[in-house]
Tab-separated table of C-alpha atoms in Angstrom:
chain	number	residue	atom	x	y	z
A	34	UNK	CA	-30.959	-0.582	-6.102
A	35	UNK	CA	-29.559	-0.359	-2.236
A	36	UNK	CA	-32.394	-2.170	-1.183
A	37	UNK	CA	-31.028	-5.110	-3.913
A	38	UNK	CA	-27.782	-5.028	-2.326
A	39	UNK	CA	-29.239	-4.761	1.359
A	40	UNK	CA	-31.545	-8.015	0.807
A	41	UNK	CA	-28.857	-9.988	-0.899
A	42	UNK	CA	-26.438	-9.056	1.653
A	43	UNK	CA	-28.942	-10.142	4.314
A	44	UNK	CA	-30.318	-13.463	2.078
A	45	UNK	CA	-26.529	-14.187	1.522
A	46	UNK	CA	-25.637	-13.945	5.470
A	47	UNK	CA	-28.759	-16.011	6.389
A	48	UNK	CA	-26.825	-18.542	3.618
A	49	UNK	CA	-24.147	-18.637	5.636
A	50	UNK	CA	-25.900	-18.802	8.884
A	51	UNK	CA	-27.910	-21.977	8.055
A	52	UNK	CA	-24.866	-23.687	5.901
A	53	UNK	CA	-22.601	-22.999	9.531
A	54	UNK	CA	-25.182	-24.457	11.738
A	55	UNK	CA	-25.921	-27.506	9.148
A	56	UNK	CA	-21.947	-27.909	9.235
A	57	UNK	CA	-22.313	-27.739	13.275
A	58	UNK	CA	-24.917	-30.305	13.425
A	59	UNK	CA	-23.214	-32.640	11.042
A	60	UNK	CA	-19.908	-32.808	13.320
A	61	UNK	CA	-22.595	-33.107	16.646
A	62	UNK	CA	-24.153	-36.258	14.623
A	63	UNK	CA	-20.629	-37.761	13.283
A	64	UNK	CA	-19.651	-37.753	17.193
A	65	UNK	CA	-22.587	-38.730	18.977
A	66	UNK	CA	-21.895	-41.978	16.182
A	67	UNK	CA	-18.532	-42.396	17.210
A	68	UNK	CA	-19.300	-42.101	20.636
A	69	UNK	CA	-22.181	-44.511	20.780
A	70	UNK	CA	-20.543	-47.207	18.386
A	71	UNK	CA	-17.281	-47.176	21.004
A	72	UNK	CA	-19.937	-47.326	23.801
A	73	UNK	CA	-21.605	-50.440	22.532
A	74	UNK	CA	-18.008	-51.945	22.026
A	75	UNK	CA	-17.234	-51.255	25.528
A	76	UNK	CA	-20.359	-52.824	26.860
A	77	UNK	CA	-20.011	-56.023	24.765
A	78	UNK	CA	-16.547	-55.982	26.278
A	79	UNK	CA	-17.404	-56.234	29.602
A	80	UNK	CA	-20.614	-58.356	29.051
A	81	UNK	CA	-18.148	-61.174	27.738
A	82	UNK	CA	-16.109	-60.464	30.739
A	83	UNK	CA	-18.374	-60.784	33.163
A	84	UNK	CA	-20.056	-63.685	31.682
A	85	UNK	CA	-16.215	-65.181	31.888
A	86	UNK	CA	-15.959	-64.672	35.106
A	87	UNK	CA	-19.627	-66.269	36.149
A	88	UNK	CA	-17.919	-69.559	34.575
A	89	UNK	CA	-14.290	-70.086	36.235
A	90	UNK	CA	-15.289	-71.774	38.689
A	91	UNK	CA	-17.322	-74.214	36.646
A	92	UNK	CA	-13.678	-74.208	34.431
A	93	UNK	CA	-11.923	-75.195	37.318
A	94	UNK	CA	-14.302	-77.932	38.673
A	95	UNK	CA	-13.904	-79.566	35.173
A	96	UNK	CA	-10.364	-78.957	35.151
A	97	UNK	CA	-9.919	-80.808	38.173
A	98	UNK	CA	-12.284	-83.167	37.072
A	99	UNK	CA	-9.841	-84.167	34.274
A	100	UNK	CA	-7.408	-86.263	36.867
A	101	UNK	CA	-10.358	-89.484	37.164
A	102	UNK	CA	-9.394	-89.784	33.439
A	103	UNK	CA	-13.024	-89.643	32.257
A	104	UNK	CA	-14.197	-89.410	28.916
A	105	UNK	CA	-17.082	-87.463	29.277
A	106	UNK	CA	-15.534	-84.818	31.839
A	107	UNK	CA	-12.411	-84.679	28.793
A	108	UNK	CA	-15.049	-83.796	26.399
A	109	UNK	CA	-16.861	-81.698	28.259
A	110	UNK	CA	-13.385	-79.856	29.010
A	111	UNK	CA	-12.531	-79.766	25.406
A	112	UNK	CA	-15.540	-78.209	24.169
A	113	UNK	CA	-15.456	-75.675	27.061
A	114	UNK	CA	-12.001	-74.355	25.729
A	115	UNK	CA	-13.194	-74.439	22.207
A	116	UNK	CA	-16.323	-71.853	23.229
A	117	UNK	CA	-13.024	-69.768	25.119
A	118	UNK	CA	-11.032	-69.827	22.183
A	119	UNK	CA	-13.730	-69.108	19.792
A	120	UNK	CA	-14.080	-66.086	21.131
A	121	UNK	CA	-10.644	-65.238	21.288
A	122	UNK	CA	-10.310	-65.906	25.120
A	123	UNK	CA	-7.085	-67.581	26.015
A	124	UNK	CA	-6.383	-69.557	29.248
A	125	UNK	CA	-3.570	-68.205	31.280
A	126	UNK	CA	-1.865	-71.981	32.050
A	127	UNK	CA	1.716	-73.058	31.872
A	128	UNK	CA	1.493	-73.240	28.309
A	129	UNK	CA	0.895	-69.675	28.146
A	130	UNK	CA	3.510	-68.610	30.342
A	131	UNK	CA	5.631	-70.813	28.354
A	132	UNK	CA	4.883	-69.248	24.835
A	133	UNK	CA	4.397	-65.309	26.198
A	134	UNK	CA	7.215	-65.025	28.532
A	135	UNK	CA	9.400	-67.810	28.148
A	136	UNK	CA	8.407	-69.208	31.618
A	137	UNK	CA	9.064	-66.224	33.541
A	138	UNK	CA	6.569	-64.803	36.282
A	139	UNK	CA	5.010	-61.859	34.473
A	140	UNK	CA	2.302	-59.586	36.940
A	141	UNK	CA	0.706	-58.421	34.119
A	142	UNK	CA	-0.648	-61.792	33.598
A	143	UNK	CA	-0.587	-63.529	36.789
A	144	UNK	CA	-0.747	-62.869	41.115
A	145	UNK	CA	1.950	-64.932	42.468
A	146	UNK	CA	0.010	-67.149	45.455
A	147	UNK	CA	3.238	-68.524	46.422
A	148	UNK	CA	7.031	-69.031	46.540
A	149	UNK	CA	9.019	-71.885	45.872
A	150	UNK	CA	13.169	-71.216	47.181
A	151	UNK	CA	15.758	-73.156	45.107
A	152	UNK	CA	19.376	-72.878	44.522
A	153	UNK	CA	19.466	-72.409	40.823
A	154	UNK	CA	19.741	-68.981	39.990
A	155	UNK	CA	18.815	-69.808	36.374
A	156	UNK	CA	14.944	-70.661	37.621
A	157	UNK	CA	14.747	-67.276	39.669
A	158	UNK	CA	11.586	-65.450	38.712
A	159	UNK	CA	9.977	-68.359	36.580
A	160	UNK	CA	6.719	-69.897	36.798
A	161	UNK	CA	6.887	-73.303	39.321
A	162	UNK	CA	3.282	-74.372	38.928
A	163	UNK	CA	0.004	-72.370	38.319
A	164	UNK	CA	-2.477	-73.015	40.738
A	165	UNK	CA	-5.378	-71.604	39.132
A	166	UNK	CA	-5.630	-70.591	35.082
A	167	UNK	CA	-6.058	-66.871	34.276
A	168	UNK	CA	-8.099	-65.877	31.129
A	169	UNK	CA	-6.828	-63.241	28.674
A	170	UNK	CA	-9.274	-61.466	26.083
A	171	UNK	CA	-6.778	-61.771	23.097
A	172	UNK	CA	-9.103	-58.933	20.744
A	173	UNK	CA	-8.846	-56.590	23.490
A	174	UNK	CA	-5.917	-57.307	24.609
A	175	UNK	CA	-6.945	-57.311	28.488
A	176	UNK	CA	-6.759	-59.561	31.339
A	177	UNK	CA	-10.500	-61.173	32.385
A	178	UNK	CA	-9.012	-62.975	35.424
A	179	UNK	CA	-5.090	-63.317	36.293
A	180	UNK	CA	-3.445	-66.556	37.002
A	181	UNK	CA	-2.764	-67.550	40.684
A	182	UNK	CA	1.375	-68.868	39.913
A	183	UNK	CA	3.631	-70.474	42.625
A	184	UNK	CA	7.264	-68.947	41.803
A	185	UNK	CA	10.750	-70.242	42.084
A	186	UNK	CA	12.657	-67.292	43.827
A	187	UNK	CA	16.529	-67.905	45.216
């Protein structure tokens, strides 16, 4: 009868010992899943990104392209933005500045190149003109490439 009580003592603890290592691998696996699926995320992140950046300045040739007025260089810049904003990139241009932060300078989103003194202390801080467009990854809510922003100061 001990030895009954001695092997189910022992069967029971090996029980234990293989349900607290199953439980230990389980939480290894759950993590190393976590871990790898935020991984991948971050590397598709900065794939995009760095394929963004490899095409600014093919953006800004066609950009300044746009001042002949032709057709084909308007379409070409149309579709270009529709890829961007397919993928949820937005440009940083006036229009951003305008409907983000009201037309103020902001550095999160822009490098001021340059300063532009006037009198009007209503204008201080705000965006003159933007020399070159920024691009902002609106699902990951990170800056690819800051704007380059002339700014009224007094």
């Amino acid at each position: 009868m001990a030895d009954n009580n001695i092997e189910a003592n022992t069967e029971n603890k090996e029980i234990e010992d293989f349900r607290d290592s199953y439980i230990r691998v389980l939480a290894d696996y759950q993590n190393l899943q976590k871990r790898t699926s935020r991984d991948l995320s971050n590397i598709a992140k900065m794939t995009t990104h760095q394929v963004i950046k490899q095409f600014i300045p093919l953006y800004n040739d066609i950009k300044a392209g746009l001042k002949y007025n032709d057709p084909g260089i308007k379409i070409i810049y149309n579709k270009f933005v529709s890829i961007l904003t397919s993928n949820q990139i937005e440009i940083i241009d006036k229009n951003f500045f305008d409907t983000k932060c009201e037309g103020k300078f902001n550095d999160d989103y822009a490098e001021a190149l340059n300063i532009s003194i006037i009198p009007d202390p209503d204008l201080d801080n705000y965006i003159a003109d933007v020399i070159e467009d920024g691009f902002f990854d609106s699902k990951n809510k990170c800056v690819i490439s800051h704007a380059k922003v002339t700014v009224f100061k007094v």
